[in-house]
Each structure stands twice: as structure tokens, then as C-alpha cells.
XYZ file of C-alpha atoms in Angstrom:
754
model
C 35.987 9.834 142.610
C 33.449 12.605 143.724
C 29.842 13.259 143.110
C 28.326 16.789 142.481
C 24.894 17.896 141.939
C 24.624 21.083 139.845
C 21.478 23.139 139.538
C 21.472 25.509 136.654
C 18.779 28.228 136.375
C 18.140 30.728 133.602
C 17.308 30.288 129.958
C 18.546 26.653 129.780
C 15.612 24.764 128.133
C 14.955 24.795 124.389
C 18.564 25.875 123.752
C 20.378 22.582 123.568
C 21.664 22.531 127.163
C 21.123 18.806 127.909
C 22.958 17.504 124.737
C 25.689 20.136 125.625
C 26.056 18.757 129.159
C 25.833 15.093 127.723
C 28.844 15.859 125.415
C 30.786 17.512 128.176
C 30.165 14.603 130.569
C 30.900 11.779 128.145
C 34.000 13.685 126.756
C 35.434 14.006 130.244
C 34.566 10.397 131.222
C 31.984 11.481 133.796
C 28.889 9.476 134.777
C 25.625 10.727 136.054
C 22.444 12.391 134.643
C 20.927 15.579 133.306
C 17.245 16.453 133.480
C 14.871 19.425 132.723
C 12.459 20.292 135.466
C 10.341 23.412 136.087
C 13.272 24.895 138.235
C 15.758 24.635 135.270
C 18.352 21.945 134.593
C 19.668 19.501 137.301
C 22.945 17.802 136.647
C 24.622 14.957 138.559
C 28.235 14.291 137.714
C 30.327 11.599 139.181
C 33.990 11.195 138.271
C 37.448 12.440 139.204
C 37.472 16.013 140.609
C 39.559 17.539 137.743
C 37.236 16.241 134.993
C 34.205 17.461 136.827
C 35.695 20.966 137.287
C 36.368 21.056 133.598
C 32.671 20.377 133.003
C 31.695 23.027 135.440
C 34.010 25.628 133.871
C 32.594 24.964 130.492
C 28.983 25.158 131.662
C 29.820 28.528 133.316
C 32.001 29.968 130.426
C 30.908 28.227 127.158
C 27.293 27.489 127.307
C 25.135 27.019 124.115
C 24.600 30.236 122.145
C 21.000 30.661 122.966
C 21.494 29.840 126.680
C 21.648 32.491 129.541
C 22.780 31.224 132.884
C 21.540 33.163 135.875
C 22.519 31.013 138.708
C 24.511 27.750 139.339
C 24.190 26.054 142.690
C 26.857 23.183 143.325
C 26.465 20.605 146.096
C 28.838 17.781 146.897
C 27.027 14.473 147.550
C 27.971 10.968 148.509
C 28.963 8.705 145.628
C 25.939 7.153 143.874
C 27.729 4.582 141.655
C 26.500 5.813 138.222
C 27.527 3.520 135.320
C 26.793 5.801 132.540
C 25.725 9.404 131.729
C 22.071 9.558 130.768
C 19.526 12.173 129.817
C 16.338 11.728 131.947
C 12.718 12.561 131.202
C 11.677 15.980 132.286
C 9.984 16.578 135.776
C 7.512 18.852 137.230
C 8.732 20.184 140.567
C 7.097 22.368 143.148
C 8.570 25.680 141.812
C 8.673 27.046 138.295
C 11.936 28.913 138.071
C 13.080 28.409 134.551
C 12.888 30.769 131.703
C 11.785 30.530 128.049
C 13.945 31.538 125.179
C 12.761 34.152 122.662
C 12.001 33.262 119.069
C 15.238 33.644 117.049
C 16.185 33.667 113.276
C 17.074 30.621 111.340
C 20.664 29.499 111.857
C 23.207 29.177 109.071
C 23.229 25.233 109.270
C 19.547 25.156 108.877
C 19.551 27.722 106.179
C 21.947 25.784 104.188
C 19.987 22.627 104.620
C 16.846 24.385 103.416
C 18.589 25.251 100.111
C 20.420 22.041 99.761
C 18.576 19.877 97.071
C 20.143 16.764 98.344
C 18.973 17.384 101.943
C 15.654 15.788 103.181
C 14.712 19.277 104.505
C 15.231 20.868 101.269
C 12.565 23.627 100.979
C 10.800 22.541 104.163
C 9.664 25.933 105.555
C 9.655 24.896 109.228
C 13.321 23.753 109.325
C 14.760 24.393 112.705
C 17.289 22.899 115.294
C 18.541 23.454 118.825
C 20.035 26.784 117.904
C 17.221 28.497 116.045
C 13.668 28.998 115.332
C 10.488 29.433 117.331
C 10.445 29.191 121.046
C 8.313 31.647 123.103
C 5.557 31.813 120.437
C 4.879 28.103 120.559
C 5.180 27.379 124.308
C 2.175 26.687 126.396
C 3.798 25.739 129.720
C 6.944 24.601 131.148
C 9.009 22.310 131.360
C 9.810 22.911 127.655
C 8.667 19.623 126.171
C 6.855 19.034 122.886
C 3.674 18.050 124.821
C 3.711 21.656 126.259
C 3.965 23.364 122.841
C 1.808 23.784 119.739
C 4.009 21.023 118.146
C 2.042 18.407 120.137
C -0.376 18.174 117.158
C 2.608 16.767 114.977
C 3.936 13.302 115.951
C 7.419 12.925 114.618
C 8.279 10.558 111.863
C 10.960 7.851 112.346
C 13.714 10.015 110.865
C 12.886 13.054 112.941
C 12.381 10.872 116.016
C 15.914 9.389 115.464
C 17.473 12.895 115.482
C 15.352 13.937 118.431
C 16.694 10.883 120.466
C 20.339 11.289 119.489
C 22.279 13.257 122.006
C 24.969 14.069 119.510
C 22.526 15.470 116.913
C 22.026 19.141 116.854
C 18.226 18.442 116.809
C 18.371 16.355 120.003
C 15.246 17.291 122.056
C 14.471 20.229 119.569
C 10.782 20.377 120.349
C 9.807 22.087 116.981
C 11.745 19.379 115.169
C 9.733 18.198 112.117
C 10.050 17.644 108.224
C 7.757 17.552 105.279
C 6.596 14.093 106.234
C 5.386 14.887 109.734
C 5.342 18.583 110.324
C 3.210 21.691 109.929
C 2.208 22.711 106.261
C 1.660 26.008 104.524
C -1.481 26.824 102.484
C -2.352 29.700 100.222
C -5.980 31.017 100.604
C -8.085 33.582 98.919
C -9.529 36.612 100.848
C -12.384 34.551 102.118
C -9.994 31.817 103.588
C -10.773 29.283 100.977
C -7.509 27.037 100.242
C -6.130 27.503 96.747
C -2.736 25.725 97.098
C -1.064 23.406 99.612
C 2.353 22.410 97.964
C 5.069 24.607 99.282
C 7.197 25.232 96.068
C 3.912 26.004 94.162
C 2.849 28.345 96.868
C 6.022 30.195 96.797
C 6.079 30.642 93.083
C 2.415 31.873 93.184
C 3.077 34.157 96.191
C 6.027 35.833 94.485
C 3.874 36.488 91.483
C 0.981 37.693 93.618
C 3.018 40.182 95.549
C 3.796 42.152 92.366
C 0.090 43.287 92.072
C -1.594 42.324 95.294
C -1.551 42.602 99.060
C -0.904 39.320 100.951
C -1.340 38.493 104.630
C 1.515 36.207 105.508
C 1.644 34.225 108.763
C 5.013 34.535 110.425
C 6.495 33.476 113.661
C 4.576 35.692 115.968
C 1.627 36.779 113.916
C 0.534 37.944 110.404
C 2.474 40.458 108.224
C 0.852 42.439 105.425
C 3.154 42.261 102.488
C 3.279 43.733 99.011
C 5.878 44.861 96.431
C 7.522 47.973 97.823
C 8.404 49.185 94.360
C 4.757 49.385 93.295
C 3.086 52.827 93.824
C -0.222 51.165 93.279
C 0.144 48.411 95.827
C 1.579 50.617 98.489
C -1.080 53.267 97.902
C -3.757 50.678 97.962
C -2.423 49.229 101.322
C -2.421 52.714 102.769
C -6.038 53.218 101.610
C -7.352 49.728 102.955
C -5.576 50.111 106.224
C -6.411 53.754 106.589
C -2.784 54.593 107.288
C -1.962 57.787 105.364
C 1.449 58.562 106.814
C 2.781 56.100 109.334
C 5.940 54.496 107.625
C 5.913 50.931 106.559
C 8.930 48.600 107.259
C 10.555 46.733 104.377
C 12.349 43.543 104.015
C 15.331 43.120 101.708
C 17.575 40.044 100.953
C 20.948 41.257 102.311
C 23.154 43.996 103.810
C 24.985 44.077 100.508
C 21.827 45.063 98.653
C 20.631 47.530 101.383
C 23.855 49.404 100.991
C 23.146 50.245 97.504
C 20.472 52.686 98.516
C 21.040 53.249 102.409
C 23.895 54.186 104.766
C 24.441 51.464 107.206
C 26.674 51.847 110.177
C 28.637 48.924 111.801
C 26.267 48.864 114.862
C 23.223 48.835 112.435
C 24.719 45.901 110.483
C 25.306 44.016 113.685
C 21.675 44.491 114.755
C 20.168 43.567 111.295
C 22.233 40.353 111.131
C 21.670 39.435 114.750
C 19.767 36.365 115.579
C 16.934 38.633 117.103
C 16.506 40.245 113.493
C 14.710 43.428 114.637
C 13.549 46.144 112.256
C 16.286 48.836 112.314
C 15.630 52.423 111.283
C 18.241 53.115 108.627
C 19.170 56.330 106.819
C 18.080 56.410 103.179
C 20.436 57.643 100.410
C 18.283 57.251 97.416
C 14.734 55.970 96.865
C 14.509 53.013 94.665
C 11.014 52.027 95.815
C 7.686 53.720 96.170
C 7.795 57.095 97.937
C 4.689 56.059 99.623
C 6.610 53.596 101.810
C 7.861 56.225 104.266
C 6.586 59.516 102.995
C 9.003 62.527 103.609
C 11.161 60.550 106.017
C 14.963 60.092 106.095
C 15.022 57.003 108.087
C 13.206 53.852 107.015
C 12.512 50.616 108.887
C 14.406 47.685 107.445
C 14.727 44.078 108.342
C 16.442 40.909 106.825
C 14.685 37.569 106.420
C 14.552 35.378 109.701
C 12.314 32.385 108.485
C 12.825 29.937 105.607
C 9.695 31.255 104.009
C 11.079 34.798 104.003
C 14.344 33.636 102.471
C 12.509 31.909 99.708
C 10.827 35.347 98.818
C 14.177 36.440 97.629
C 15.322 33.255 95.957
C 16.371 33.960 92.472
C 15.599 37.700 92.771
C 17.958 39.211 95.351
C 16.843 42.837 94.552
C 13.105 42.404 95.583
C 11.892 44.900 98.175
C 8.824 43.997 100.110
C 6.578 45.850 102.502
C 6.610 43.702 105.680
C 4.427 45.338 108.312
C 2.435 44.014 111.169
C -1.134 42.979 110.371
C -3.232 44.873 112.859
C -6.032 47.463 113.039
C -4.760 50.869 113.875
C -2.187 50.498 116.716
C -3.626 47.397 118.197
C -1.598 44.261 118.832
C -0.608 42.117 115.807
C -3.248 39.658 114.603
C -1.954 36.101 115.087
C -4.899 33.630 115.098
C -6.161 32.271 111.701
C -9.793 32.970 112.293
C -9.137 36.586 113.522
C -7.014 37.047 110.368
C -9.773 35.890 108.081
C -12.409 37.900 109.877
C -10.501 41.162 110.409
C -8.169 41.335 107.422
C -10.362 40.201 104.459
C -11.190 43.747 103.498
C -7.448 44.665 103.391
C -5.708 41.755 101.726
C -6.292 39.778 98.591
C -4.704 36.452 99.703
C -3.673 34.694 102.875
C -0.559 32.578 103.366
C -0.981 30.538 106.586
C 0.052 27.232 108.278
C -1.559 24.722 110.504
C 0.572 25.266 113.677
C -0.881 27.482 116.377
C 0.926 30.676 117.428
C 0.374 30.620 121.253
C 2.156 33.849 122.188
C 1.967 36.715 119.605
C 5.012 38.841 118.971
C 5.373 41.952 116.674
C 8.716 42.523 115.078
C 11.120 44.567 117.553
C 12.087 47.929 116.362
C 15.448 49.703 117.042
C 17.495 52.728 116.060
C 21.112 53.715 116.612
C 22.364 57.134 117.633
C 26.065 57.725 118.020
C 26.483 53.851 117.558
C 24.363 53.098 120.623
C 21.213 50.970 119.930
C 17.848 51.963 121.378
C 14.495 50.235 121.378
C 11.253 51.748 119.835
C 9.528 48.284 120.414
C 10.818 45.481 122.227
C 9.122 42.202 121.225
C 10.156 39.286 118.928
C 13.783 38.147 119.619
C 14.030 39.696 123.039
C 10.835 38.750 124.903
C 10.623 36.983 127.428
C 14.217 37.181 128.313
C 14.484 38.235 132.107
C 15.878 41.504 133.487
C 17.435 41.106 136.966
C 16.778 43.222 139.975
C 17.388 43.150 143.737
C 15.148 40.522 145.376
C 11.560 41.431 145.865
C 9.655 39.599 148.666
C 6.509 39.212 146.811
C 4.971 38.816 143.383
C 4.457 42.282 141.635
C 2.453 43.006 138.502
C 3.116 46.287 136.781
C 0.238 47.097 134.324
C 2.234 49.530 132.205
C 0.567 52.518 130.245
C -2.352 52.461 127.782
C -0.222 53.275 124.718
C 2.553 51.206 123.401
C 1.806 48.782 126.351
C 3.994 46.333 127.872
C 3.246 44.967 131.275
C 5.756 43.338 133.640
C 5.847 40.739 136.301
C 8.404 40.394 139.108
C 9.210 37.661 141.521
C 12.395 36.752 143.367
C 15.242 38.657 141.662
C 13.924 38.933 138.114
C 11.421 40.905 136.037
C 9.715 39.580 132.788
C 8.633 42.542 130.575
C 5.921 41.524 128.114
C 6.031 41.655 124.372
C 4.663 44.942 122.827
C 0.881 44.964 123.085
C 0.223 48.388 121.490
C -2.936 50.354 122.142
C -5.323 49.250 124.762
C -8.151 51.612 123.704
C -10.218 48.921 122.080
C -12.169 45.958 123.442
C -9.970 43.608 121.249
C -6.877 45.067 122.860
C -8.314 44.907 126.355
C -9.179 41.207 125.859
C -5.765 40.320 124.576
C -4.093 42.159 127.460
C -5.994 40.080 129.898
C -5.265 36.847 128.040
C -1.506 37.614 127.836
C -1.264 38.334 131.483
C -3.014 35.062 132.215
C -0.472 33.228 129.810
C 2.499 34.785 131.547
C 1.128 34.115 134.997
C 0.747 30.430 134.065
C 4.212 29.978 132.487
C 6.056 31.825 135.135
C 4.001 30.499 138.090
C 3.007 33.966 139.051
C 0.171 35.184 141.306
C 0.224 38.989 142.022
C 0.262 40.129 145.640
C 0.803 43.745 144.532
C -0.240 45.590 141.500
C 1.409 48.859 140.353
C -0.455 50.975 137.881
C -0.342 54.521 136.431
C -2.124 57.154 138.413
C -4.135 58.282 135.217
C -7.880 57.663 136.289
C -8.915 57.026 132.690
C -6.372 54.315 131.607
C -7.689 50.837 131.063
C -4.573 49.640 132.906
C -5.620 51.653 135.941
C -9.167 50.096 135.794
C -7.622 46.659 135.595
C -5.622 47.280 138.779
C -8.885 48.331 140.475
C -10.471 45.080 139.380
C -7.737 43.039 141.119
C -7.891 45.348 144.139
C -11.613 44.323 144.489
C -10.336 40.828 144.774
C -8.035 41.657 147.742
C -4.753 42.456 145.775
C -2.848 45.404 147.244
C -2.362 48.262 144.758
C -0.217 51.349 144.352
C -0.554 54.022 141.684
C 2.485 55.846 140.430
C 3.152 59.056 138.622
C 3.823 58.416 134.900
C 7.150 60.214 134.623
C 8.425 59.021 137.954
C 7.914 55.514 136.490
C 9.920 56.577 133.345
C 12.875 57.752 135.473
C 12.607 54.850 137.999
C 12.839 52.352 134.987
C 16.158 53.880 133.853
C 17.423 53.817 137.463
C 16.361 50.206 137.835
C 17.975 49.155 134.581
C 21.324 50.638 135.501
C 21.316 49.662 139.116
C 21.369 53.367 140.182
C 20.000 53.629 143.811
C 20.961 57.223 144.645
C 18.758 60.140 143.577
C 19.211 61.275 139.935
C 18.122 64.297 138.049
C 15.444 62.662 136.009
C 14.397 64.287 132.611
C 11.245 62.880 131.232
C 10.080 64.349 127.827
C 6.960 62.747 126.309
C 3.521 63.373 125.029
C 1.260 63.021 128.044
C 1.422 61.883 131.609
C -1.156 62.625 134.271
C 0.431 64.877 136.931
C -0.073 65.111 140.716
C -1.748 68.395 140.149
C -4.318 66.872 137.721
C -2.748 68.501 134.673
C -1.035 66.915 131.782
C 2.707 66.809 132.376
C 5.386 65.904 129.820
C 8.506 68.161 130.174
C 9.629 66.964 133.665
C 12.841 67.431 135.608
C 12.545 65.344 138.728
C 14.885 64.810 141.606
C 14.037 61.078 141.955
C 14.962 57.637 143.018
C 12.951 54.506 142.949
C 10.668 55.579 145.915
C 10.034 59.319 145.769
C 10.369 62.383 143.504
C 10.344 66.026 143.665
C 9.225 68.047 140.666
C 12.235 70.506 140.115
C 11.415 72.086 136.726
C 9.075 72.016 133.672
C 8.192 73.970 130.702
C 5.359 76.508 131.150
C 1.782 75.389 130.795
C -0.476 76.151 127.832
C -4.063 74.983 127.008
C -4.932 71.998 125.030
C -8.196 72.995 123.255
C -10.483 69.995 123.113
C -8.245 67.990 125.423
C -6.348 65.107 123.983
C -8.412 65.248 120.831
C -6.181 68.185 119.768
C -3.350 65.769 119.461
C -4.796 64.780 115.932
C -5.177 68.490 115.011
C -1.830 70.162 115.855
C -3.094 73.431 114.338
C -5.278 73.741 117.455
C -2.188 73.426 119.604
C -0.418 76.015 117.484
C -3.313 78.381 117.947
C -3.208 77.844 121.698
C 0.528 78.653 121.677
C -0.089 81.950 119.852
C -2.934 82.845 122.311
C -0.371 82.540 125.092
C 1.888 85.078 123.425
C -0.797 87.525 122.379
C 0.361 87.218 118.686
C -2.440 87.743 116.212
C -3.376 84.518 114.446
C -4.343 86.179 111.189
C -1.323 85.018 109.335
C -1.846 81.300 110.530
C -4.396 78.725 109.723
C -6.726 79.647 106.938
C -10.185 78.252 108.058
C -11.467 81.347 109.708
C -14.729 79.725 111.068
C -12.868 76.768 112.542
C -10.244 79.083 114.036
C -12.758 81.288 115.587
C -14.472 78.467 117.385
C -11.202 77.185 118.735
C -10.132 80.626 119.864
C -13.397 80.950 121.560
C -13.091 77.746 123.597
C -9.437 78.772 124.604
C -10.739 82.203 125.750
C -13.662 80.778 127.649
C -11.618 77.839 128.913
C -14.160 75.155 127.708
C -12.601 71.645 127.806
C -9.038 73.116 127.647
C -6.829 71.270 130.133
C -3.447 72.702 130.861
C -0.331 70.912 129.572
C 3.414 71.499 129.667
C 4.120 68.463 127.399
C 7.177 68.657 125.159
C 5.381 66.370 122.807
C 2.595 68.820 122.403
C 5.005 71.738 122.105
C 6.542 69.924 119.171
C 3.042 69.393 117.578
C 2.244 73.048 117.953
C 5.536 74.306 116.469
C 5.185 71.843 113.647
C 1.757 73.466 112.896
C 2.998 77.022 113.123
C 5.642 76.245 110.560
C 3.077 74.664 108.166
C 4.370 71.178 108.480
C 1.401 69.516 110.051
C -2.308 70.554 110.250
C -4.179 67.370 110.891
C -2.294 63.987 111.657
C -3.210 60.482 111.388
C -0.848 58.719 113.803
C 0.877 59.580 117.039
C 4.106 61.665 116.768
C 3.528 62.463 113.053
C 3.868 66.215 113.600
C 7.059 65.753 115.613
C 8.536 63.395 113.043
C 7.926 65.939 110.384
C 9.489 68.693 112.528
C 12.631 66.575 113.029
C 12.772 65.855 109.288
C 12.628 69.538 108.537
C 15.421 70.296 111.049
C 17.621 67.643 109.550
C 17.747 69.787 106.347
C 19.476 72.544 108.338
C 21.412 70.338 110.713
C 24.683 72.402 110.150
C 22.921 75.467 111.578
C 24.478 75.986 115.108
C 22.534 79.023 116.268
C 21.246 78.529 119.858
C 18.191 80.394 121.196
C 18.515 80.761 124.975
C 15.206 80.202 126.647
C 14.737 82.162 129.778
C 14.333 80.179 133.121
C 12.320 81.319 136.211
C 14.066 81.988 139.451
C 12.199 79.734 141.966
C 11.627 76.008 142.087
C 9.912 74.377 140.302
C 11.688 76.271 137.738
C 9.533 77.310 134.799
C 10.981 77.233 131.240
C 9.543 80.040 129.286
C 7.486 78.549 126.510
C 5.862 81.847 125.504
C 9.302 83.342 124.855
C 10.257 80.451 122.688
C 7.039 80.773 120.478
C 7.536 84.442 120.158
C 11.102 83.797 118.898
C 9.742 81.287 116.395
C 7.259 83.675 115.064
C 9.855 86.548 114.846
C 11.973 84.229 112.806
C 9.148 83.498 110.501
C 8.395 87.188 110.045
C 11.940 87.790 109.069
C 11.623 85.062 106.302
C 14.028 82.608 107.932
C 13.564 79.030 106.349
C 11.293 76.619 108.162
C 14.181 74.114 108.282
C 16.509 76.622 110.008
C 13.735 77.483 112.582
C 13.039 73.765 113.170
C 16.705 73.171 113.811
C 17.093 76.287 116.119
C 13.974 74.952 117.980
C 15.713 71.552 118.659
C 18.895 73.242 119.735
C 17.023 75.533 122.029
C 15.342 72.576 123.694
C 18.660 70.812 124.116
C 20.428 73.915 125.394
C 17.830 74.755 128.142
C 17.720 71.038 129.143
C 21.483 71.167 129.981
C 21.243 74.564 131.631
C 18.413 73.404 133.950
C 20.415 70.273 134.743
C 23.325 72.425 135.729
C 21.204 74.592 138.047
C 19.784 71.358 139.692
C 23.237 69.947 140.079
C 24.416 73.050 141.867
C 21.326 73.060 144.102
C 21.108 69.308 144.910
C 24.851 68.212 144.354
C 23.630 65.431 141.978
C 25.850 64.501 139.121
C 23.688 61.705 137.488
C 21.055 62.370 134.845
C 18.446 59.749 133.685
C 16.686 60.407 130.258
C 13.447 58.848 129.381
C 10.207 59.471 127.403
C 9.077 58.990 123.931
C 10.434 62.437 122.724
C 13.909 60.899 123.033
C 13.221 58.839 119.908
C 14.036 62.223 118.248
C 17.691 61.651 117.188
C 18.646 65.199 117.089
C 17.335 65.946 120.659
C 18.957 62.699 122.053
C 22.320 63.424 120.469
C 22.453 67.080 121.353
C 21.286 66.636 124.998
C 23.539 63.599 125.689
C 26.461 65.488 124.114
C 25.694 68.607 126.143
C 25.410 66.725 129.463
C 28.543 64.748 129.003
C 30.516 67.846 128.107
C 29.421 69.150 131.385
C 30.705 66.091 133.254
C 27.344 64.500 133.922
C 26.929 60.639 134.283
C 24.143 60.086 131.703
C 21.890 57.096 131.874
C 19.382 56.252 129.070
C 17.115 53.209 128.514
C 18.969 50.508 126.695
C 17.139 47.140 127.366
C 13.773 48.707 126.994
C 12.178 51.482 124.918
C 12.291 55.077 126.241
C 8.557 55.383 125.447
C 5.668 54.022 127.482
C 6.804 50.412 126.591
C 9.486 50.877 129.266
C 7.576 52.251 132.278
C 6.424 48.898 133.583
C 9.948 48.215 134.840
C 9.759 51.578 136.705
C 6.418 50.685 138.241
C 8.036 47.450 139.553
C 10.878 49.316 141.105
C 8.618 51.862 142.722
C 6.285 49.200 143.983
C 9.079 46.975 145.368
C 10.884 49.771 147.176
C 7.737 51.398 148.443
C 6.539 48.046 149.839
C 9.994 47.515 151.399
C 9.866 50.858 153.060
C 13.102 52.116 151.449
């Protein structure tokens, strides 16, 4: 007989780990105990050595499906004389070292119970078990016990309590466990928040009817959705008008892959993502439009997701061919609205009805968004289903907070050997967004026992996140400012464990440079400590500063001014054009930029695809759409490169070629495709020059421009054909939602003096 203490760390609470261990121990005739604490799960096993080793092997190799084991420490102890195997009450220890599971979709067993008229959870919309449902969104603190969640307001009835206490039941210690007798309830309200209905089946019938002609705010797992019938031109147009969202595409929800395939091309990898327990929105290629053209105007790829809650499954009950808009309820690009009072106050002019419930959402989460290129998945937005799963790094000696950027914000915190990257927080340009940012950092600090000793921010002096770092600095916290594109590349290096210098290619819209200009087409020789700027596209003026982003025609005019080409054949408003030309010539509020994102905007304007835009990257998306029409065109324009480092890529020559093709009557789609191929070609040629000079064979790609499928495919293909090792962001977005990890890596290695 032997006695072992086994300490398991990772995502091991809220995932059925204790009942799993109980079944293992009793099945192998072992005695002892298992307990949750703030460090993870502690197990004592007493029995014969072979039986205990079988238990340990199962813990290591076959844990519950939602569990993620990070570390197991095994200690042999003197015999204790256990007479049974027991599950002990949770403990609070000196250190919080456990992790919280993300929210995941309803499992098959709960789904079947929900639709089984003989089951006591028939049509109970909060049906959940150990293997599914809300976790992160309802947790206020650890250890993960009901008292530390928003379920504390709902005492269990005798039936639910019996399940909760039965180690052999799949609802054993399921903290959200409830039923229609004791659990949360839905209600239907009018636009003022006044309750209309409270009986669930009646609510569902009413909502399905309302969605045909109205806009409804529906409270989901991590916040509110705005929903309406995607087949109704009137509803979709009305939603665009009320939300002031003329172009940005809406996501849709459909019942099944089978129905989706009747109007979309879905690859094997896309199916896998759509049906995964994380249930992200996936951008899928549209074959034919069977819904309103206003859902995703002029776009080939649409955002699609499948149901992941009982409520959402009910929307398709008896009508498998319904298609619903299901988009985050927010104002502009702010974080999702998740509190009832905020919803009633801020959404009442947008929606006609509210569907809400009386359980608090503690941590908001937007739907995650992904896309697939060459059967490799990439994030646009990492949130519900994935956050707050940890990423692992080499050990850091202190607590580090990375503030992220101001657009598509996610912050990150690091301690020991892990990083937690926050959910998508969106645009931080408003007081509401600023306030939520502060509150979310405070929440993460509490649940992960975190107090920053070092804060790493972007070097942009105007970012809210930079100012937030300065606030902490005034309270004695050490700070480091990082260059934006260095953080992009360091993030990729950190994710892939690359410690040697790489050729980092960062293509995005805006990043504050060390020369105080706006970068965005960077070739860096970089590691996680330092970088050298090795090449970039030539500078051009940005008339009106970043306000020009919403007016791509101004950027197009600036590009023409660089070339000396007469603008008479472009942009018809002569008075407006004269004023912009004057501020360019007199250099009034015209910061220099070399941004690829702005170059895309300007070229889209020259081709007549985008004059004014209403959302970030709209012009670039329209340019990519135009290029897709001529994808088979393989003509490559060879952009000249200067002879000295940092190498300059001749933007003026490229614009001249584009205008020349326009003068020859070449179709805009063909010009757009040749522009994409030219960018890809020069990217590979510069990488080859840098490899020869620096003897570096690894390339890291990052920046929001790599959301462009054509560019990503062509550049990765070109680099691999030339025998480069190519690294791209896989666990985080390539846009600014991923830079916090790079800030962590730079801060850690700078502090360590590496």
C-alpha cells in the first residue's frame, strides 16, 4: 500500500474534474480525497501502486473534455489510513493558481434533454451540465463554487441538489445547475423594458413571430445580440439605419451545416470550427444569396454561426430554414452591452423588444470570429469560447500587465509561466469603453490574483492605453513603452517559441513610429527585445491626419500628388478637391505615413470603389472583393526597391502603374488583382534581400492587413516556395487584438536583460 499526493494545475475546475477523479479512484479501489482549492485540484490516493499508477495515467492522458492540464506534481507520503474516497469542500489557499474555463456550447446530452418532452428539463433554456454551458461569464472569483458565481442567487431545488451531490451524475458540482423550479427565467419586454411575458414557451412563440417584422435584443451568454429576420430587406435596412451601420457586414445564425451548404461553400476545416464547442462566427464563402443583400453588401464571405444555447436552438425549432441576423449589441465598435440596465438605456432606440433573463453576466464576451485560408484557421476576434484559456511562456519573475492598443483592444496579464489575454474589448475611444476597460482589468486582477509590477504599453502618446499606463506609473509601477509593429512581431515569436531574430513583416493601418511618423509597412529584423527597421514602403502625406481614413478619396488624391499626375480625371467635387490639394501642398496637418492599410484605401479610391467609408477597413475590403473577380489574372508588377537600408519600396511607381492601366481601359478588377500580386511579389523579394544580408530564414507575419485572404495566401505561398520558415498568429488575431502578447514578451525580456 502506498500514498501519493497529486497536485493538478490548469483548467481543472468547472469541468467535472472531481467526479472524474472520484470515478477513477473508486473504480481502481483507491481511498483518499479530492479537493478544489485556489491552486487547482489536490488529490490524495492510497492503495496498491499499480492501481494508483493507472489513476495517474488516466488523469494525464484522458481528462474530462473541457479540462486542460498544465502541471502535475506528485509526492509520495506516509500512509494515512483512508477508509473511503471522498470529495471535500473547496478551500482557499495562499495562492490563486487555477484557471477558469471558457463558456462553451450546449453538449449533445443536454440538447437531447432540452427537446425530450418526458425529461424534467424539457424546454428549460438554462439546461447545462459539467461538460457545457457558461463558465467565465458567470464567475466572480475562485475557487469555482456556486457562491462565487452569479448562480448564488438561485438556491437549488431538491432534485437539482441531489444531482449536484451525486458524484456519479454528470451534473455533480455543476455550479450553473438549475431547472424550471429553481433556476433563472427569461422574460420578454417592450422597448421601454416593461415585461410582457414570462412563460418560456410563450416567449419563444412570440419572439419567432416578432423576428419576422421587428428588431429584438436577445440576452445571450456573454451579452446582448441584435436579431432580426435576415431574409427581410425591411428589417435589415431598418437595423442598419437605427444602428448607423451602412456597410459593416452582419453575422447570421443558421440551424445546421446541412442547410448552410445549400447556399455556401463550406470546407472541412470551416465545418470543424462551426461545430466546435467554442462555436465561433466563421467567415464562409457565399454561393448564392437567399437572404437580404443588405446583410453583407458586396461581400463574398459572410459571417456565419450555429446555435450554441438552448434558446438559440429553439429559434429554429419547426423551421430549419430560418436565417437570423445575430450581431453584437453595441454602439459603433464599443464592447458588447451585457448589463440589463445598460441595454434598456442604450438600445431602446434601436430595438422594438428585449428578451432578457434574471441571471447576471459578470464577464462580457463577444462572439469570436475566425476565417480559414488554405485550411488553416485564423482569428479576427478572440473572445467567447476561447477566453480566458491561458497561453504559456517562459517564466517571468514578476507580474506584467500589457495594455494592448486602442482599437480592437485586448489586454494581457502575465505571471509565472502563463499569459491570460482578455476578451475582445473593441474601440477605447469613448468614456464607456474606457470605463469597461478599467473594470475588466480589475476583474481579471481579482480572479487571477494579479498585481502588476511592470506595465507595458504602446508608444503612441495619444492612446488611452498609454495614458492608463502613465496613471499606474504615477502610483509607483514600472512602465515600458513598445513600438507598435515590434509588438506585432514579438507576439508571433512568443506564440511559436521563436527566440532567434526573424524577418518580421508587419502590415497594418497605423502604428506610431520611432521617427514620429505613422508606420504600417514594416520589415523588421526583430526578436522579443530589440528590432531594426530594415525596409518599408515610401512615405506619402495623410491629409487631415487619421480623419482621412474615413475619406479614402483624400488619400487617393495624396498618392496622385506624389506622382505629379493630374487629378482632373479623379474625384468630381472640385471645391473639396482644391482644398485638400492646398493642404497637401502647404503641408497643413499632413502627417507622413507609409501604411499599407492607407495605401489600400487610396488605391480603392482611385479605382472608384470607395469615396467615403463608414467603418474601418471598408475600402480595403471592397478592393479585395474587386480583386476576387479577376483572381485568375497572374500578371505581376515588379515594384522597384531602393539600394540602401532601410530599403524603400517605391509607392510612387506603383501608383503610376495603376493610373497607366486605368488610362488603357483595363478593368478595375484586373488592376485590383495586379495590385495584390504586386504587394505579395515585392514582399517576397524584400524578404530574400534581407535573408541574404542577415542570414535569417524565419519570417513572422502580423498586422490587420493579413486578414486579406489574397495577400495572406500569396505571401505565405511565395515565402514557402523560397524555403522560408513562415510563422503566423494562430492563437491570437493578427490585428491589434494580438499585440498585448508581444508587449508581454518585450517587457519580460527587457526586464530580464536578455
